[in-house]
PDB file of C-alpha atoms in Angstrom:
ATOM      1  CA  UNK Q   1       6.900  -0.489 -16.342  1.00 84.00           C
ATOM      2  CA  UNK Q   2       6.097  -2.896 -13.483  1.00 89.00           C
ATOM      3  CA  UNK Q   3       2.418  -4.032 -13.048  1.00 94.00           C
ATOM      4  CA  UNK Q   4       0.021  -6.732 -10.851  1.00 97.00           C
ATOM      5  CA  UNK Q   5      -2.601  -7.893 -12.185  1.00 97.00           C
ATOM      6  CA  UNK Q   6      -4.982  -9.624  -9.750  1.00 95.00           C
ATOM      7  CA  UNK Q   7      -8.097 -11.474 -10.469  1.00 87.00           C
ATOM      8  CA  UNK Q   8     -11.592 -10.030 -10.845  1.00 83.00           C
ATOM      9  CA  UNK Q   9     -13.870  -9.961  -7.574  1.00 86.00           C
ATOM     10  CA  UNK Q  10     -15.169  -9.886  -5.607  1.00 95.00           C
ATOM     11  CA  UNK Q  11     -15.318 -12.950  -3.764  1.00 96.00           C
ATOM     12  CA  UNK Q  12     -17.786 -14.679  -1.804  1.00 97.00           C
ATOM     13  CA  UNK Q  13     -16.900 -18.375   0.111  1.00 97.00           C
ATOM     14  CA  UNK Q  14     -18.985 -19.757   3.132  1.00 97.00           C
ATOM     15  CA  UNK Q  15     -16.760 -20.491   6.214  1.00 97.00           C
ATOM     16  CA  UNK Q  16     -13.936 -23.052   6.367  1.00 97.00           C
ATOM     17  CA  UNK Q  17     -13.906 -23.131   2.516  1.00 97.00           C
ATOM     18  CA  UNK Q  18     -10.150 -22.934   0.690  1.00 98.00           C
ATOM     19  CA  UNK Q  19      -9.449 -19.474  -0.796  1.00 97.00           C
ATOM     20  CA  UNK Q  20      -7.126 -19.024  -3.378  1.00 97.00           C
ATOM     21  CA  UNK Q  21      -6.663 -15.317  -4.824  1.00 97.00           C
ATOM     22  CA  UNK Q  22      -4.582 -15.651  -7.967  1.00 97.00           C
ATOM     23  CA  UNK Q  23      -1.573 -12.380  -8.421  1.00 97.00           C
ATOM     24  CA  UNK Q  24       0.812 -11.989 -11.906  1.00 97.00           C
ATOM     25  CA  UNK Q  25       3.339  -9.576 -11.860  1.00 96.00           C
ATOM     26  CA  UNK Q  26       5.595  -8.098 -14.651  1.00 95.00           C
ATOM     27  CA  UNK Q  27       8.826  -6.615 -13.457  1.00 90.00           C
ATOM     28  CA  UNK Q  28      12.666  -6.247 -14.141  1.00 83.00           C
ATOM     29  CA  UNK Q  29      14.777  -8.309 -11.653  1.00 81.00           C
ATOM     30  CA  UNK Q  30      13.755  -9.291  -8.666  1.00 85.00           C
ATOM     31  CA  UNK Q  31      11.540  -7.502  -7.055  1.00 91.00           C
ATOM     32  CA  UNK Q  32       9.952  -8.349  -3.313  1.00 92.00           C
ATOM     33  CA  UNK Q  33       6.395  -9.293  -3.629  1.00 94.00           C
ATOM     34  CA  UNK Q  34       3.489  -8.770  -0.711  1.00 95.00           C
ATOM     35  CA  UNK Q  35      -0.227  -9.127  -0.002  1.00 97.00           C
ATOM     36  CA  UNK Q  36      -1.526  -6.508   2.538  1.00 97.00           C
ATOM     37  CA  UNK Q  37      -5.102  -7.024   3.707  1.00 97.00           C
ATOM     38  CA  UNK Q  38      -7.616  -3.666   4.254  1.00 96.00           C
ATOM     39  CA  UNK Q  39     -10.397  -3.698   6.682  1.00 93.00           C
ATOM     40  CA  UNK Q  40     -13.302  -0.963   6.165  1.00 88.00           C
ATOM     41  CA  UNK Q  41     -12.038   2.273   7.164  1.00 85.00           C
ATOM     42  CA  UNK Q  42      -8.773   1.493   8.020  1.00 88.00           C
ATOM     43  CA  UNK Q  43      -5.347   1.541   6.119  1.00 90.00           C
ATOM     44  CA  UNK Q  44      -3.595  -1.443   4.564  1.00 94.00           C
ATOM     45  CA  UNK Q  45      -1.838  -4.169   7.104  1.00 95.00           C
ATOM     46  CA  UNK Q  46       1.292  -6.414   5.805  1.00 95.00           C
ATOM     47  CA  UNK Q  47      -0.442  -9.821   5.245  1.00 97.00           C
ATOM     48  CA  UNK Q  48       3.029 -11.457   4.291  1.00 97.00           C
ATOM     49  CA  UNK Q  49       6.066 -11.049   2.123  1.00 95.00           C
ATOM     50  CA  UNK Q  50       8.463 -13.182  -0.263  1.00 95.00           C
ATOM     51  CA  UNK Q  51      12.049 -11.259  -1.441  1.00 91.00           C
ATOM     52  CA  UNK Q  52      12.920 -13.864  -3.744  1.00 90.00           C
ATOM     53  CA  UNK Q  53      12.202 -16.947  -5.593  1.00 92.00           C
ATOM     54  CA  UNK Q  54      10.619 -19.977  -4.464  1.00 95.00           C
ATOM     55  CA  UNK Q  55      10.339 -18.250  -0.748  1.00 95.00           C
ATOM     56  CA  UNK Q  56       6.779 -19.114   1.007  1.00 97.00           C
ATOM     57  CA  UNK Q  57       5.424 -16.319   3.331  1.00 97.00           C
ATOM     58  CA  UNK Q  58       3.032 -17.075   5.686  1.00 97.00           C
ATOM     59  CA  UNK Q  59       0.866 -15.618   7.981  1.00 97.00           C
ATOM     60  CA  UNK Q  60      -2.299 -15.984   9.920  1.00 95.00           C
ATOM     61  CA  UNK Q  61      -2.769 -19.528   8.119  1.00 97.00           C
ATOM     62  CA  UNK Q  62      -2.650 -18.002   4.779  1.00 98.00           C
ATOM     63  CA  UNK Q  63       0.776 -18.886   2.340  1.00 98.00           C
ATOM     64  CA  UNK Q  64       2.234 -17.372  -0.555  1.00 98.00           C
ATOM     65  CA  UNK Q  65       5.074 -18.776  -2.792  1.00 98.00           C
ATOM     66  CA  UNK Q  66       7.006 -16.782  -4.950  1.00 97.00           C
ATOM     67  CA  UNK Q  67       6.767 -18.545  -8.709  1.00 96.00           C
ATOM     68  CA  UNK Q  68       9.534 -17.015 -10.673  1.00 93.00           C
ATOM     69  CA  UNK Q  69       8.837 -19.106 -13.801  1.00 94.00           C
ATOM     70  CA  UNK Q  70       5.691 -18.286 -13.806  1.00 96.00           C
ATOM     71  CA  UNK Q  71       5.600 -14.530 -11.963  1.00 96.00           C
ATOM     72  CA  UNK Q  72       3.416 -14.785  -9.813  1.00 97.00           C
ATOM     73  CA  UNK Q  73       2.833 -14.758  -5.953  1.00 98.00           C
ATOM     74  CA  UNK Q  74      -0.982 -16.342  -5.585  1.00 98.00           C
ATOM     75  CA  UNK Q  75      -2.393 -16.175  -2.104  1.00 98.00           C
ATOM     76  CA  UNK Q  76      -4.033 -19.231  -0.140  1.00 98.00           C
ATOM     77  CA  UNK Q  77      -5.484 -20.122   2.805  1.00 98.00           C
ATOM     78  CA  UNK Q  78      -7.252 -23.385   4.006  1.00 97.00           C
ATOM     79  CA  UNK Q  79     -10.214 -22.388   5.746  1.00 96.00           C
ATOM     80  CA  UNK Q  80     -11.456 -19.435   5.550  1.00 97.00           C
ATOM     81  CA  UNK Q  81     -13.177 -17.136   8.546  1.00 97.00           C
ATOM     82  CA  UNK Q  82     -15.654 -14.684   8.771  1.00 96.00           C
ATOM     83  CA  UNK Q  83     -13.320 -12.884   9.596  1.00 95.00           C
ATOM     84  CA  UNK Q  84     -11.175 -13.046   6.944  1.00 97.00           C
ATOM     85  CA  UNK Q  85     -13.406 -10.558   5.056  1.00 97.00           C
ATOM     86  CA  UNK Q  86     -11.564  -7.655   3.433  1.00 97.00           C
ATOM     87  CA  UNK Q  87      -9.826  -6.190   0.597  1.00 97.00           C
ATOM     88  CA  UNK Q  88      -6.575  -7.937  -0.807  1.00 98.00           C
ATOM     89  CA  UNK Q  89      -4.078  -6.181  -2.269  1.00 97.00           C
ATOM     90  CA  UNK Q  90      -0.889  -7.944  -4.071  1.00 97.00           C
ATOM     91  CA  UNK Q  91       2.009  -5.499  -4.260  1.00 96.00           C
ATOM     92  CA  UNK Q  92       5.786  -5.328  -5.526  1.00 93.00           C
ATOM     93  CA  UNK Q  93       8.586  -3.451  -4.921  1.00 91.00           C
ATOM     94  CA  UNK Q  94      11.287  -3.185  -7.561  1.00 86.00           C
ATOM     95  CA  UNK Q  95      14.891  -4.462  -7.136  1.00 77.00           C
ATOM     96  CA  UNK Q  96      16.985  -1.435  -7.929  1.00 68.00           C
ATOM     97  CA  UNK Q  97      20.937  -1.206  -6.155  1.00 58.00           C
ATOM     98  CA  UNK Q  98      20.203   1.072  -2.849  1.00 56.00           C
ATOM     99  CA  UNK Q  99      16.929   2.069  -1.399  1.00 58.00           C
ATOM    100  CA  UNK Q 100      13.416   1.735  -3.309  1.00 67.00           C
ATOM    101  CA  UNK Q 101      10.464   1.697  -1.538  1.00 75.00           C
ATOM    102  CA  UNK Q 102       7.899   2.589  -3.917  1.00 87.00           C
ATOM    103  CA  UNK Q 103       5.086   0.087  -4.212  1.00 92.00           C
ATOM    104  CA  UNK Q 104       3.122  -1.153  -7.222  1.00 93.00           C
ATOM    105  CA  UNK Q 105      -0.496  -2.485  -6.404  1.00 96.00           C
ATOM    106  CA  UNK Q 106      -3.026  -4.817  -7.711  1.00 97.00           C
ATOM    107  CA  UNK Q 107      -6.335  -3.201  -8.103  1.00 95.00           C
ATOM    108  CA  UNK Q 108      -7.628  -5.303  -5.218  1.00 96.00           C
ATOM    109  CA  UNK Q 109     -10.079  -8.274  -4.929  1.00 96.00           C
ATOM    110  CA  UNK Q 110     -13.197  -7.723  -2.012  1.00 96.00           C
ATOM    111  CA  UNK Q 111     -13.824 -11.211  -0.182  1.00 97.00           C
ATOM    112  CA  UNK Q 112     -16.906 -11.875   1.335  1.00 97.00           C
ATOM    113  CA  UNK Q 113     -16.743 -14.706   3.662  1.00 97.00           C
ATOM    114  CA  UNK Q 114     -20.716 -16.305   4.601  1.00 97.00           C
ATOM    115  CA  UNK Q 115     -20.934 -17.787   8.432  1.00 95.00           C
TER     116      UNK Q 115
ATOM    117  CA  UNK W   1       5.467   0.261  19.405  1.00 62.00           C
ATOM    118  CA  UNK W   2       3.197   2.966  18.375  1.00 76.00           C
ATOM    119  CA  UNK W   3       1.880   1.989  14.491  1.00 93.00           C
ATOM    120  CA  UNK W   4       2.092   5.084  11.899  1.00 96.00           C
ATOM    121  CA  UNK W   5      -0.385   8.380  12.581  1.00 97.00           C
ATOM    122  CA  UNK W   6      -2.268  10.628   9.777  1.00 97.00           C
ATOM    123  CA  UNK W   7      -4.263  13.749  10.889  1.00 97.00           C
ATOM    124  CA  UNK W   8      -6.515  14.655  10.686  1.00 97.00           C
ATOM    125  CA  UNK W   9      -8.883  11.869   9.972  1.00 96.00           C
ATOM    126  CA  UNK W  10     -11.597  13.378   7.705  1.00 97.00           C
ATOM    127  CA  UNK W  11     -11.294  16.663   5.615  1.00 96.00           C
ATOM    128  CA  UNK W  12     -13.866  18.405   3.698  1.00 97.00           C
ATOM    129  CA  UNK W  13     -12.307  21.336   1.531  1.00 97.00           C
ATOM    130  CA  UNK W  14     -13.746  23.571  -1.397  1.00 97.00           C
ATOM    131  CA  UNK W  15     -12.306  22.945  -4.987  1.00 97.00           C
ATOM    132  CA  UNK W  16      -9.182  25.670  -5.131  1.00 97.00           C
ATOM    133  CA  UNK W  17      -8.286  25.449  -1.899  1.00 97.00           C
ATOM    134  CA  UNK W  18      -5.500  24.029  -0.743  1.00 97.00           C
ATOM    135  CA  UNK W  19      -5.055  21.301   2.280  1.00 98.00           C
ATOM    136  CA  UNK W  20      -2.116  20.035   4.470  1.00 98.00           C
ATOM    137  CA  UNK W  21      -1.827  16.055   5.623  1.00 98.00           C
ATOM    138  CA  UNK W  22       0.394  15.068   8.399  1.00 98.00           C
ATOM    139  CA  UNK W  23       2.100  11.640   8.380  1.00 98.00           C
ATOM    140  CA  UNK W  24       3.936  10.728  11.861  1.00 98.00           C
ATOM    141  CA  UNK W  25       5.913   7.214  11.269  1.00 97.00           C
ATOM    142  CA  UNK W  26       6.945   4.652  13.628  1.00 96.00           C
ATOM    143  CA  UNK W  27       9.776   5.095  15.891  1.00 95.00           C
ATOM    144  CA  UNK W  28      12.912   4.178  14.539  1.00 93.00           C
ATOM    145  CA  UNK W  29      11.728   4.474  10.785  1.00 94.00           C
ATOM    146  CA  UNK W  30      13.072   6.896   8.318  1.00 94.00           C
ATOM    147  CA  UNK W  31      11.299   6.545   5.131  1.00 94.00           C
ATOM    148  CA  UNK W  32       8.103   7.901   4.508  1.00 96.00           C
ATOM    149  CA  UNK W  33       5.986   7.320   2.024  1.00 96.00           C
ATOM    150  CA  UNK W  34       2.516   8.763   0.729  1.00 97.00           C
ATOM    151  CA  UNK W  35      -0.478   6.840  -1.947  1.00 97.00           C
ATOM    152  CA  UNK W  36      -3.428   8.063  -3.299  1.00 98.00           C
ATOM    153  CA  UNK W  37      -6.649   5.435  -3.264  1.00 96.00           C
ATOM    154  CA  UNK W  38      -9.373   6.021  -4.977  1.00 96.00           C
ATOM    155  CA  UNK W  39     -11.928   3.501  -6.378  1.00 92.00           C
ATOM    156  CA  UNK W  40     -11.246   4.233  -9.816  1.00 90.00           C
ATOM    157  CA  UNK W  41      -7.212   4.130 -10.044  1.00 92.00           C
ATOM    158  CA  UNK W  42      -6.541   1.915  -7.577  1.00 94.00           C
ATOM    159  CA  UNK W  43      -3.450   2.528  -5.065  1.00 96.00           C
ATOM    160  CA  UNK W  44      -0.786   5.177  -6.685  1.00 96.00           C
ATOM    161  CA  UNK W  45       2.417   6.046  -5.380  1.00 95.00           C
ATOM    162  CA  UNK W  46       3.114   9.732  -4.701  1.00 96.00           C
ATOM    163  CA  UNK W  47       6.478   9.748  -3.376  1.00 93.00           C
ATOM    164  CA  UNK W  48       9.087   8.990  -1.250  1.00 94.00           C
ATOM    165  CA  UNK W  49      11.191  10.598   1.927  1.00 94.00           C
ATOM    166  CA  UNK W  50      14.230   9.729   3.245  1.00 93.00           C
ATOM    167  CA  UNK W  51      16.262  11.712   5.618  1.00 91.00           C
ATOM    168  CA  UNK W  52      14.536  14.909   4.119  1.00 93.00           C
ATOM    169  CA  UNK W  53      15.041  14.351   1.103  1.00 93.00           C
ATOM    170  CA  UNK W  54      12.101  13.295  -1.791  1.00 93.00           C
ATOM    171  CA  UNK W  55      14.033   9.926  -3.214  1.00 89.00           C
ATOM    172  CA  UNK W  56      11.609   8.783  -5.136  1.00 87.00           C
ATOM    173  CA  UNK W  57       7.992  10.886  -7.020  1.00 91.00           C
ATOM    174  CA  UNK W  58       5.312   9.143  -8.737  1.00 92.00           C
ATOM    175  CA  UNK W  59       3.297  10.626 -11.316  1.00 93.00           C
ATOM    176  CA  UNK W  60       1.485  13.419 -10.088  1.00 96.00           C
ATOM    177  CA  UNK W  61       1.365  17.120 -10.657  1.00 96.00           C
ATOM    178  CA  UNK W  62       3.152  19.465  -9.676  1.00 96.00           C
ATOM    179  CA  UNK W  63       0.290  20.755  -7.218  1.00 97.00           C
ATOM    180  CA  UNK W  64       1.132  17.719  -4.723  1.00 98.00           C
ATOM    181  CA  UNK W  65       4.149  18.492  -2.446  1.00 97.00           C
ATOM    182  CA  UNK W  66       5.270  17.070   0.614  1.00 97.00           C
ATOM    183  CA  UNK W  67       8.278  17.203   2.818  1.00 97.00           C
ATOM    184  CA  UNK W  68      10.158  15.423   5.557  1.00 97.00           C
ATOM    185  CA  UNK W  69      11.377  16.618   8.735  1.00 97.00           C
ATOM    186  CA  UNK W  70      14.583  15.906  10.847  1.00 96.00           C
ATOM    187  CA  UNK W  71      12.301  13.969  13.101  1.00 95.00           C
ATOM    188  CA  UNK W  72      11.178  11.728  10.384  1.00 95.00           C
ATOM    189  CA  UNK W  73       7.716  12.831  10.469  1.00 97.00           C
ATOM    190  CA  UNK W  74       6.143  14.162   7.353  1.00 98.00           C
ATOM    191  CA  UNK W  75       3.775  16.321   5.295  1.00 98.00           C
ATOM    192  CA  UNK W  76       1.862  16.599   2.098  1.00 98.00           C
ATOM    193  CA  UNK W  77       0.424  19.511   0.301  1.00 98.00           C
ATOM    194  CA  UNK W  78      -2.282  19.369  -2.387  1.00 98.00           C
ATOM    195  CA  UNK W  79      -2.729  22.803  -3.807  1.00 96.00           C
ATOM    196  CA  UNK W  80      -5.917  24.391  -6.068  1.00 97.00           C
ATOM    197  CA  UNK W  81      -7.697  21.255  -4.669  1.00 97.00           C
ATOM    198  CA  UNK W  82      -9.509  19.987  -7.542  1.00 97.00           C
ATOM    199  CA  UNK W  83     -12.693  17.756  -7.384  1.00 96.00           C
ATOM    200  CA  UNK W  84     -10.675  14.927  -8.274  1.00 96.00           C
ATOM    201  CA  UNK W  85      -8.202  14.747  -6.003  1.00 97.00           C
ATOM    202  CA  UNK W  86     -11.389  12.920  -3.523  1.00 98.00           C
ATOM    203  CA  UNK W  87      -9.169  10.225  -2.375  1.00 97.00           C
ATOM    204  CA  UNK W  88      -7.870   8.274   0.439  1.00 96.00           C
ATOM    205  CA  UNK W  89      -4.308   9.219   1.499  1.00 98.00           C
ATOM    206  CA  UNK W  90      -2.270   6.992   3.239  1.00 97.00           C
ATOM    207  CA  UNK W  91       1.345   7.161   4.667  1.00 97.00           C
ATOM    208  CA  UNK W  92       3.466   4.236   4.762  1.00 96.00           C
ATOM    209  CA  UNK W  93       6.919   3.671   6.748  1.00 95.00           C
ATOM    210  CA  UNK W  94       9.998   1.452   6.872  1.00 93.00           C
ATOM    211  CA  UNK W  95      13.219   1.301   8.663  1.00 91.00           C
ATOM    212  CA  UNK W  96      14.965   2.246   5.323  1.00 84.00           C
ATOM    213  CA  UNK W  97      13.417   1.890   2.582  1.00 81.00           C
ATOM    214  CA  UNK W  98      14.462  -0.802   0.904  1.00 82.00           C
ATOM    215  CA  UNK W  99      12.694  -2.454  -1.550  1.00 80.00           C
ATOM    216  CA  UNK W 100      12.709  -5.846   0.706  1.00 80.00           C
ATOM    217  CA  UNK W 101      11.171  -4.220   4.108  1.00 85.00           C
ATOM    218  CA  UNK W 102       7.682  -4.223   4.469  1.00 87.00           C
ATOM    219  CA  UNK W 103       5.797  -0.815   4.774  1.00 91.00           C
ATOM    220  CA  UNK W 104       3.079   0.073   7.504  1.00 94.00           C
ATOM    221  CA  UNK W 105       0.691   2.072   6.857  1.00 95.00           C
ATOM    222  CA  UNK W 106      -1.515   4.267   9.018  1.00 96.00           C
ATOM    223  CA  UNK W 107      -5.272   4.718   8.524  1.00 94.00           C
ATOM    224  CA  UNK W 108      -4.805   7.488   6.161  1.00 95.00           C
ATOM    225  CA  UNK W 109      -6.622  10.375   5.824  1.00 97.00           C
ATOM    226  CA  UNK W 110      -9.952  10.704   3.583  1.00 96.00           C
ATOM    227  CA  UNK W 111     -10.136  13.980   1.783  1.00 98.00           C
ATOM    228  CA  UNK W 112     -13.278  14.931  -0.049  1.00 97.00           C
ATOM    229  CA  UNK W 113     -13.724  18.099  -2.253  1.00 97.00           C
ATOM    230  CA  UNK W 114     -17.405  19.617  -2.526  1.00 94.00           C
TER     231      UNK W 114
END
């Protein structure tokens, strides 16, 4: 079945460093990849998206680029805030003909950023 | 635009009881969706609405339910609440459901069983 495997964490960078959170994926097709972010006590936001190969998402100066060669969907950013710390999630959704909305997660990497 | 609403918030029930979530999505957006979180699985997928109909189930017992109403808004049902079934429950939304939109979730709803 499909899977994402995301790196171990947590994560802990001082301000302005580069973050890079590495995401593999194993799936039929093509399916759409994302990274939602999760702030303490609060439910998971849409960080950015990529529906098929070679697309970049972007958002909030972090970029994604869908690797089809190499399935995966690794997610950057240059500098890095305080507040930038949360949980990271990297998710699919399988290509199937019509509607499928189900979502396969990562397990989620904590990252701590120091001011 | 309003974002996607669980209630209640917090629950605390009894092991053997059972408990009802409610999942109200945005405006406009007709499938509904419902995960488990916990920190020891992860993110599961429980299943899928669409136009009141359950399109999609992940692998859970038969003791977690839900339904979809004509207004798009839906429910869940956990029954003979066992103690682990502690979780986080969130809903998630799209226009559609298709596998290329994006889903927004609300804040979800933290269940704990004593």
């Amino acid at each position: 079945g499909d899977s994402v495997t995301q790196m171990e964490g947590p994560v802990t960078l001082s301000e302005e460093a580069f973050l890079t959170i590495n995401c593999t994926y194993t799936a039929t097709g093509y399916p759409s990849l994302f990274w939602y972010v999760q702030y303490p006590g609060e439910g998971l936001q849409l960080l950015l998206k990529a529906t098929k190969a070679d697309d970049k998402g972007s958002n909030k100066g972090f970029e994604a680029t869908y690797r089809k060669e190499t399935t995966s969907f690794h997610l950057e950013k240059g500098s890095v805030q305080v507040s930038d710390s949360a949980v990271y999630f990297c998710a699919l959704s399988p290509y199937l003909t019509g509607a499928n909305s189900k979502l396969t997660f990562g397990k989620g990497i904590t990252l701590s950023v120091r001011p | 635009k309003a974002g996607v609403t669980q209630t209640p918030r917090y629950l605390i029930k009894t092991r053997g009881q059972q408990v009802t979530l409610s999942c109200s999505p945005i405006s406009g957006h007709r499938s509904v969706s419902w995960y488990q979180q916990t920190p020891g699985q992860g993110l599961q997928f429980l299943f899928e609405y669409f136009s009141e109909t359950q399109r999609n189930k992940g692998n859970f017992p038969g003791r977690f339910s839900g339904r979809q109403f004509s207004n798009s808004r839906s429910e869940m049902n956990v029954s003979t609440l066992e103690l682990g079934d502690s979780a986080l429950y969130l809903c998630a939304s799209s226009l559609t459901g298709h596998s290329n939109q994006p889903q927004h979730f609300g804040d979800g709803t933290r269940l704990s069983i004593l």
